[in-house]
Short mmCIF file of C-alpha atoms in Angstrom, two decimals:
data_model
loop_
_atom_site.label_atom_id
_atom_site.label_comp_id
_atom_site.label_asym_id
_atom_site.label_seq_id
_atom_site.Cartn_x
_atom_site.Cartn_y
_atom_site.Cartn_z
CA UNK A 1 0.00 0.00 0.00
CA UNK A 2 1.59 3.60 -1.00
CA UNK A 3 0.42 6.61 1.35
CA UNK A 4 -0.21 10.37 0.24
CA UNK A 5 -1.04 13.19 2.53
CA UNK A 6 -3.96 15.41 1.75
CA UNK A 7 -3.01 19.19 2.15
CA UNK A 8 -5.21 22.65 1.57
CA UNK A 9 -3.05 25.57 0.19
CA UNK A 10 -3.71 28.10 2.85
CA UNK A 11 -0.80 30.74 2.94
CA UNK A 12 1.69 30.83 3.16
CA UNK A 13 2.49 28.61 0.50
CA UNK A 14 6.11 27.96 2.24
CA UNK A 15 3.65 26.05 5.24
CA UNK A 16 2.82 23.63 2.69
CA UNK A 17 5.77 22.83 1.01
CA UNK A 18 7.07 22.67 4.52
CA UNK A 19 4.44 19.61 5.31
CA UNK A 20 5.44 18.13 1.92
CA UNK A 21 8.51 17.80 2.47
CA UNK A 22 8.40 16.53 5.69
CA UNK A 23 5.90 13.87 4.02
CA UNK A 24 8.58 12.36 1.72
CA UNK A 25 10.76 11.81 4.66
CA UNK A 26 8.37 9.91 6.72
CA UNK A 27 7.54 7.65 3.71
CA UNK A 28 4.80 9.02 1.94
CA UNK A 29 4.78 8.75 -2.08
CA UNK A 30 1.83 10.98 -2.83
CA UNK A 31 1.18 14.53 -2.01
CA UNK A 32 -2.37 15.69 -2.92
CA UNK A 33 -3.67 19.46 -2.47
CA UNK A 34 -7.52 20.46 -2.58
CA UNK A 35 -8.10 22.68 -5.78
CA UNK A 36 -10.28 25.13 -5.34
CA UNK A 37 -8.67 28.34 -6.81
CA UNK A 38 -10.74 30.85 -4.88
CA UNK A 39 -10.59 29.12 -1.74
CA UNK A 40 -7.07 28.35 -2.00
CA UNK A 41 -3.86 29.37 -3.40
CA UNK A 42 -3.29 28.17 -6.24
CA UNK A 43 -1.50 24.68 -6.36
CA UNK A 44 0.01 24.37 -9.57
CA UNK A 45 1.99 27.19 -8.68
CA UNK A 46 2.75 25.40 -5.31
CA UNK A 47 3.52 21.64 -7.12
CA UNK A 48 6.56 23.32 -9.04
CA UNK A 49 8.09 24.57 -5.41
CA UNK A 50 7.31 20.93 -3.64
CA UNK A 51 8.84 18.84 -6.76
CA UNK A 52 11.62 21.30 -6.59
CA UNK A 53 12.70 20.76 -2.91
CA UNK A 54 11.70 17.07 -3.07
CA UNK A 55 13.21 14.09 -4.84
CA UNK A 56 10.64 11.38 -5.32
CA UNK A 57 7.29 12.34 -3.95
CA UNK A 58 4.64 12.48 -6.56
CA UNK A 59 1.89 15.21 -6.68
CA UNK A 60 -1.38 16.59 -7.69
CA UNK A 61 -5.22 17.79 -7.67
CA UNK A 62 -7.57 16.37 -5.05
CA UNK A 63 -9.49 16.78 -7.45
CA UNK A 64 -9.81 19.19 -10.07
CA UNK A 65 -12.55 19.53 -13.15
CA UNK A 66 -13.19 20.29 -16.30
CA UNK A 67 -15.12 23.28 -15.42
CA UNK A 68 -13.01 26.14 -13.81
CA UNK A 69 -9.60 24.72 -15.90
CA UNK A 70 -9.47 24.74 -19.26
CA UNK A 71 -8.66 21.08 -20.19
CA UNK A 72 -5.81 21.87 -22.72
CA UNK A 73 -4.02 24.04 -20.06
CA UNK A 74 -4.35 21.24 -17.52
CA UNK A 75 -2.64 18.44 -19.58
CA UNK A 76 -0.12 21.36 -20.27
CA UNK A 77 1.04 22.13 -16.46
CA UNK A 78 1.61 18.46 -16.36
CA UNK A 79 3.11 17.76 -18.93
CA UNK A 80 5.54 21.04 -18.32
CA UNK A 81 5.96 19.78 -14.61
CA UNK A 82 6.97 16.31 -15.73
CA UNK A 83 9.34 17.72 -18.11
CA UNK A 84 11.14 19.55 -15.26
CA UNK A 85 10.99 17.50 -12.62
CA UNK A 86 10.86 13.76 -14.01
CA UNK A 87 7.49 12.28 -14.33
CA UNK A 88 5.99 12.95 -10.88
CA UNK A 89 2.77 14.39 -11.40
CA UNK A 90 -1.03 12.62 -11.00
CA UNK A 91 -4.29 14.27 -12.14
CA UNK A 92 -7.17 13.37 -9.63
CA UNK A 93 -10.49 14.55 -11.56
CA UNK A 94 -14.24 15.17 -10.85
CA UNK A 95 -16.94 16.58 -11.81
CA UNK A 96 -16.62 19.38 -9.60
CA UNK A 97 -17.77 20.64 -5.86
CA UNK A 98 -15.95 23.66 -4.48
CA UNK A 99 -14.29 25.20 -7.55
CA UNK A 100 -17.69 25.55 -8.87
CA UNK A 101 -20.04 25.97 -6.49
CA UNK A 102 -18.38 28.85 -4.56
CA UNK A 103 -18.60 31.11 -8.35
CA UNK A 104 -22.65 29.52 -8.27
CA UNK A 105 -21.74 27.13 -10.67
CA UNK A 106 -22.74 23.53 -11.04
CA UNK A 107 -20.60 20.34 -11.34
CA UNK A 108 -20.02 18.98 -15.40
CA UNK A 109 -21.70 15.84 -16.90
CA UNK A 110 -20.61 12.89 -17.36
CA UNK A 111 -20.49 13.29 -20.65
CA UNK A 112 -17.40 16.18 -20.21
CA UNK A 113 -16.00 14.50 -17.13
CA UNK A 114 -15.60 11.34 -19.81
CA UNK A 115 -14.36 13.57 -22.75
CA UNK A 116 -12.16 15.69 -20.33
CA UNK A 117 -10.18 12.55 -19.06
CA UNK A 118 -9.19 11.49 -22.47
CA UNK A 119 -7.96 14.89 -23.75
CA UNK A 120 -6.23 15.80 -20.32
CA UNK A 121 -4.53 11.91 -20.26
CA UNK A 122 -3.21 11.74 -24.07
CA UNK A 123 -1.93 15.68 -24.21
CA UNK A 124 -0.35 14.92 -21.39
CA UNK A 125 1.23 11.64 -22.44
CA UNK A 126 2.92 13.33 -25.44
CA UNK A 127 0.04 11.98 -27.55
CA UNK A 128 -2.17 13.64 -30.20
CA UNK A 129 -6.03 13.96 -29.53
CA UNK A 130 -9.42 14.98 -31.42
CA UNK A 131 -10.27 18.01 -29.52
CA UNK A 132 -13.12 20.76 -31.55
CA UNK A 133 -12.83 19.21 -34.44
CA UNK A 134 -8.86 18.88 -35.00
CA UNK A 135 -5.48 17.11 -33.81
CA UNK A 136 -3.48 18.77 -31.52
CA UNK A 137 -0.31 17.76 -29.88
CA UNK A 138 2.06 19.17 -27.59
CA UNK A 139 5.24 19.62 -30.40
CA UNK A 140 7.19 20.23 -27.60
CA UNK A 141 6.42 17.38 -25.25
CA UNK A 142 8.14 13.53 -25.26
CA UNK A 143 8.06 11.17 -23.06
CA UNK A 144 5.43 12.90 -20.40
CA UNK A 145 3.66 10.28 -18.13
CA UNK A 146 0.72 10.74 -16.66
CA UNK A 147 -2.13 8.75 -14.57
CA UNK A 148 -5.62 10.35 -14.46
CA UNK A 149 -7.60 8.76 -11.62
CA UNK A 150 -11.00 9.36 -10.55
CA UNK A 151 -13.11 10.77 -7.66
CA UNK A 152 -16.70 9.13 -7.41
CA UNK A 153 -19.65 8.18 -5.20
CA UNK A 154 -22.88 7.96 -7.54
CA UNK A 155 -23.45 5.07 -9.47
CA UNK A 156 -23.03 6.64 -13.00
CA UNK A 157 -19.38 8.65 -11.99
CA UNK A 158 -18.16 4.89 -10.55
CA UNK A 159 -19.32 3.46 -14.29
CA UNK A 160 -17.04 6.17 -15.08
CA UNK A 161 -14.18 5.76 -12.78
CA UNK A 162 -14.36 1.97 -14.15
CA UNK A 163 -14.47 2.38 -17.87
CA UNK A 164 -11.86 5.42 -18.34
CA UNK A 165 -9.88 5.93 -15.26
CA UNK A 166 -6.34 4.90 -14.50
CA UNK A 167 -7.06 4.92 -11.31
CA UNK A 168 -10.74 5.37 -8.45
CA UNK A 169 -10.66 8.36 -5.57
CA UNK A 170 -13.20 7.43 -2.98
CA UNK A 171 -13.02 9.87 -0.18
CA UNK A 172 -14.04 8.22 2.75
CA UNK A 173 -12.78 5.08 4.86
CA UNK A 174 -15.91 2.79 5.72
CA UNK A 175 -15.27 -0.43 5.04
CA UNK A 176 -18.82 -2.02 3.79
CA UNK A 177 -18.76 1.45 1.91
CA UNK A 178 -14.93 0.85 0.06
CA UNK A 179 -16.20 -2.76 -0.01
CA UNK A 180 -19.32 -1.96 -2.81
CA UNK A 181 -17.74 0.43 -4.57
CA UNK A 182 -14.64 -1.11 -5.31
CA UNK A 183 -16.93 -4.10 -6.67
CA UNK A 184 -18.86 -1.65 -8.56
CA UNK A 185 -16.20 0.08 -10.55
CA UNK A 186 -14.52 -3.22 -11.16
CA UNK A 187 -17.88 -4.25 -12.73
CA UNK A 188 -18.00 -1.99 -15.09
CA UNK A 189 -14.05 -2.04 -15.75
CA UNK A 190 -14.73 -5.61 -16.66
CA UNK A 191 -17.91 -4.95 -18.80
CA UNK A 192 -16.11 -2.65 -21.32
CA UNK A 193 -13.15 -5.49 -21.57
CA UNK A 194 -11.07 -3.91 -19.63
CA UNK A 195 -8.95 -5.85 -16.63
CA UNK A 196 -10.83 -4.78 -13.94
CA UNK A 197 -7.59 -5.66 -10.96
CA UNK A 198 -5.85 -2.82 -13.42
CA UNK A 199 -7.64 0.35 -12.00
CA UNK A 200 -5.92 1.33 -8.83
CA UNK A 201 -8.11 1.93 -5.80
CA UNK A 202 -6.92 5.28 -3.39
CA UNK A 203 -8.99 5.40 -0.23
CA UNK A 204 -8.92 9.16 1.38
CA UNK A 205 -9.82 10.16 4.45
CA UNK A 206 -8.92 12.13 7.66
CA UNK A 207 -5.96 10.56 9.85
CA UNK A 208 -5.36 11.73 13.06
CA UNK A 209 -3.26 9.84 15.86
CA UNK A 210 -4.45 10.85 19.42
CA UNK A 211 -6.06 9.17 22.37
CA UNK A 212 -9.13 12.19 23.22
CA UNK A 213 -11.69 10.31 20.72
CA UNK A 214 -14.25 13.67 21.38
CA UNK A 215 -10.76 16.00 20.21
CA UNK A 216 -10.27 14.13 17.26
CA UNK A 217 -14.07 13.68 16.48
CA UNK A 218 -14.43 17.49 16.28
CA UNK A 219 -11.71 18.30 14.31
CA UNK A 220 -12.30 15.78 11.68
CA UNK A 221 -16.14 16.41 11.73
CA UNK A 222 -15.64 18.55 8.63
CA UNK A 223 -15.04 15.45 6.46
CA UNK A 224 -18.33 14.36 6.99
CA UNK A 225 -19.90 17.49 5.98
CA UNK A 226 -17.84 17.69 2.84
CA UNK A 227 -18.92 13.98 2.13
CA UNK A 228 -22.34 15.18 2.49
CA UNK A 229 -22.18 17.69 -0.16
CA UNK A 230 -21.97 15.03 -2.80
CA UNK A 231 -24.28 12.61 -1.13
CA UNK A 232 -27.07 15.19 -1.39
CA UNK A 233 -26.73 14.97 -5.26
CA UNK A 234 -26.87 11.46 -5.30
CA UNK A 235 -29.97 11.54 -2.83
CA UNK A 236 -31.14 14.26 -5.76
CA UNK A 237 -31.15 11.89 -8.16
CA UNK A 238 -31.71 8.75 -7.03
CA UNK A 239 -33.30 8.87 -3.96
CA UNK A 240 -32.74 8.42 -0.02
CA UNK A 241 -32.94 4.52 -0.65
CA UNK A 242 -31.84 4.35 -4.37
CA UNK A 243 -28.59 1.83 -5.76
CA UNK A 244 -25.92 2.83 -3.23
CA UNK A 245 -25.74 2.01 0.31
CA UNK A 246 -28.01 3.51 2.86
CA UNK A 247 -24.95 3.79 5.58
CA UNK A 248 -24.19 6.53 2.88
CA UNK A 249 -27.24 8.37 2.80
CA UNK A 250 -28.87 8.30 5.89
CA UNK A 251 -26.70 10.19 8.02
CA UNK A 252 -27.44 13.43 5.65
CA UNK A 253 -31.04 13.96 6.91
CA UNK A 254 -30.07 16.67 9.07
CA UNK A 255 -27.96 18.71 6.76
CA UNK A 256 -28.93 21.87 6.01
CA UNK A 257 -27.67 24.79 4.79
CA UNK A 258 -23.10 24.59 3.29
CA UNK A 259 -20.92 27.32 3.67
CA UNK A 260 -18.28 26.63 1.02
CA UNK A 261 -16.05 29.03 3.43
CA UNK A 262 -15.78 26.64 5.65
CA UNK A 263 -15.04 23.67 3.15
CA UNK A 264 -12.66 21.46 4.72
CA UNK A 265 -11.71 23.37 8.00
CA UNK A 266 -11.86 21.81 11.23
CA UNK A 267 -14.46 23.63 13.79
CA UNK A 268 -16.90 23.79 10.75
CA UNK A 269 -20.02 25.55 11.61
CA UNK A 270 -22.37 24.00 9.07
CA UNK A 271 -21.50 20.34 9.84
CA UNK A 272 -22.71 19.69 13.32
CA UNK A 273 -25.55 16.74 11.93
CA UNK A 274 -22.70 14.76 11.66
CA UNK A 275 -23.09 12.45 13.95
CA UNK A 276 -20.02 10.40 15.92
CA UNK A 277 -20.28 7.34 14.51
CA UNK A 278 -20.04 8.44 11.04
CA UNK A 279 -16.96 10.81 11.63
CA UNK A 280 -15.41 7.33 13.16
CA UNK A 281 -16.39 5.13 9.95
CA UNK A 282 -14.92 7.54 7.63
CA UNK A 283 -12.31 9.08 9.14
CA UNK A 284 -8.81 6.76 10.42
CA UNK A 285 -8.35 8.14 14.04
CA UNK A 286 -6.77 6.63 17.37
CA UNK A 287 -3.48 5.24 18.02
CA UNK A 288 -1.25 3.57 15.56
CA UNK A 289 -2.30 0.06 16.05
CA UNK A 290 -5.89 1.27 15.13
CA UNK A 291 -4.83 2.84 12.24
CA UNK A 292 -3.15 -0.30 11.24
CA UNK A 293 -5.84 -2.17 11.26
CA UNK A 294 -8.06 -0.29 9.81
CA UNK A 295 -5.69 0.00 6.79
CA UNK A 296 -5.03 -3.67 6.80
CA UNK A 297 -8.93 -3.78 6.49
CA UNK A 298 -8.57 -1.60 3.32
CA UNK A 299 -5.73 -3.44 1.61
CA UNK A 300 -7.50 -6.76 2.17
CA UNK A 301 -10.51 -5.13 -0.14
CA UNK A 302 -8.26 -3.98 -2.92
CA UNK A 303 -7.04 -0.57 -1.93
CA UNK A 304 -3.85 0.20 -3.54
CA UNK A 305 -3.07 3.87 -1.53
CA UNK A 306 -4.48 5.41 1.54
CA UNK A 307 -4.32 9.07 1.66
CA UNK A 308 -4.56 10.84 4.87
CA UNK A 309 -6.28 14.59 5.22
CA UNK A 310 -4.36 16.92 7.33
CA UNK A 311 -7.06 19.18 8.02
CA UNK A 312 -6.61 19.21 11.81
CA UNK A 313 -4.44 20.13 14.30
CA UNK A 314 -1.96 17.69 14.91
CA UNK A 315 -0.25 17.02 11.48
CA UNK A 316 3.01 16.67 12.18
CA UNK A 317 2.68 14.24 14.98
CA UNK A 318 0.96 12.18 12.67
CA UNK A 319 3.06 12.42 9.89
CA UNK A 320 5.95 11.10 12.24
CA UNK A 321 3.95 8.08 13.88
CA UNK A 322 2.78 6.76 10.24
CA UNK A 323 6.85 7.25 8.91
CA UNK A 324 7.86 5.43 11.94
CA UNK A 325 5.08 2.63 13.00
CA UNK A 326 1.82 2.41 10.32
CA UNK A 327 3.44 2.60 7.44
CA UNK A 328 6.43 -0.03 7.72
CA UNK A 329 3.72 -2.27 9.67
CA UNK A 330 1.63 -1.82 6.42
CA UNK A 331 4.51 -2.86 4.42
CA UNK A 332 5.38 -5.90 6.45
CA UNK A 333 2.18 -7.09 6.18
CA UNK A 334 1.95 -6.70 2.33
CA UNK A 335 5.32 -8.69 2.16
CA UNK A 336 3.86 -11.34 4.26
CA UNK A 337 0.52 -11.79 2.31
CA UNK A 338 2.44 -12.17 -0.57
#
């Protein structure tokens, strides 16, 4: 199992290079940032400074869309980053939440996510693509490498995820949860002949080491919140008791009104109907051992990376107990299964 850390780009930008950097040494291969350009600094900018003071740790979006970034100009700061720095970039893509909604704007289709996935993914593979009617190519780009990997809760984004995507973002940690919709997006990997143990699973969620369970509880009660956001679209559409799992749904019955300035930030106002037991089935909190069993949990479904939000107020503490105790005990006991 490889690990990334889940950062915000508040300022100043040095803080999160800083927490990058200190990822790679504990043994992390993945940095991810939100990207939400009004919200946040901007991260491209940010990626160029990380891969710059780093030498192996791999970064990108968590998640970006096709709606506030034009798709050409995405493919291109990849491709540009992995010309400088070596092939250590990864797109994670949806349809769209903060970015979007915070201008009043709503998330793309399907149909675009789809389309956007193969333009971003070729470009920025040195490869031509039909885009409005014509080839284009980066003239100036060989060799570029790069893994687009989707985020997805709803049953028509996981067909997605399955059919097109290198690689399936599901942002929460609940087991019977992970445990459907890695089986769904292998379905429909397998349906469109594609090998369906060849799209990587990345499981993200809150991580916090600590012994206070109420502490940790409240500061990763925001995750829930920002889970719910999407789950109210699916409850939209399909209904309350529709084709995914009601220990998704049910919890949201109390949400009301979402203050997008408050999107991912611990002490969130607007996400007190979370209630505990749902902030402890998505999020990875406790001491190491629990974490490492929880994660062994994941693995055993299929997960190929865990990626741990730092949204709280003990990050490097838990940076240092995953370098030194969860994530060699992870690797040990990927060794031994094998």
């Amino acid at each position: 199992m490889e690990f990334g850390a889940v950062l915000q780009t508040n300022p100043p930008a040095s803080r999160t290079i800083q927490l990058a950097k200190l990822a790679e040494v504990h043994g992390f291969s993945h940095v991810w940032t939100f990207d939400s350009h009004i919200l946040w600094q901007e991260p491209y900018v940010i990626y160029s400074q990380i891969l710059a003071q780093t030498q192996r740790i791999k970064v990108g979006p968590f998640v970006t869309n096709p709606a506030t970034r034009d798709w050409t100009v995405t493919a291109s700061v990849f491709a540009t980053l992995n010309e400088m720095f070596g092939n250590r970039t990864v797109c994670g893509i949806g349809r769209g939440d903060s970015a979007v909604r915070v201008t009043n704007g709503k998330p793309t289709t399907m149909t675009e996510l789809r389309e956007s996935i193969h333009v971003i993914r070729e470009l920025a593979n040195s490869r031509p693509v039909e885009y409005h009617d014509s080839t284009i190519q980066f003239p100036w780009s060989t060799g570029s490498e790069l893994e687009v990997w989707v985020a997805a809760y709803g049953p028509m984004a996981l067909r997605v995820a399955g059919e097109v995507g290198d690689g399936f973002i599901l942002q929460l940690a609940d087991l019977d949860i992970a445990a459907w919709m890695i089986k769904t997006v292998r379905d429909a990997a397998e349906k469109v002949g594609r090998d369906p143990m060849s799209v990587k699973f990345c499981v993200a969620a809150p991580m916090y080491i600590g012994d206070d369970w109420a502490h940790m509880r409240d500061q990763c009660r925001w995750f829930g919140g920002m889970v719910g956001n999407h789950v109210a679209d699916i409850v939209a559409k399909y209904g309350a008791h529709g084709t995914v799992p009601d220990a998704l749904t049910d919890y949201i019955r109390g949400r009301q009104d979402y203050d997008y300035n408050e999107h991912g930030r611990a002490g969130n106002t607007h996400t007190e109907f979370v209630p505990d037991e749902i902030v402890e089935r998505f999020c990875v909190l406790g001491s190491a051992d629990q974490h490492i069993q929880k994660l062994k949990a994941l693995a055993e479904l299929g997960v190929d990376q865990f990626a741990g939000y730092l949204q709280h107020d003990n990050k490097e503490e838990t940076l240092r107990v995953y370098g030194e105790t969860v994530i060699p005990a992870l690797s040990e006991h990927i060794v031994a299964k094998r």
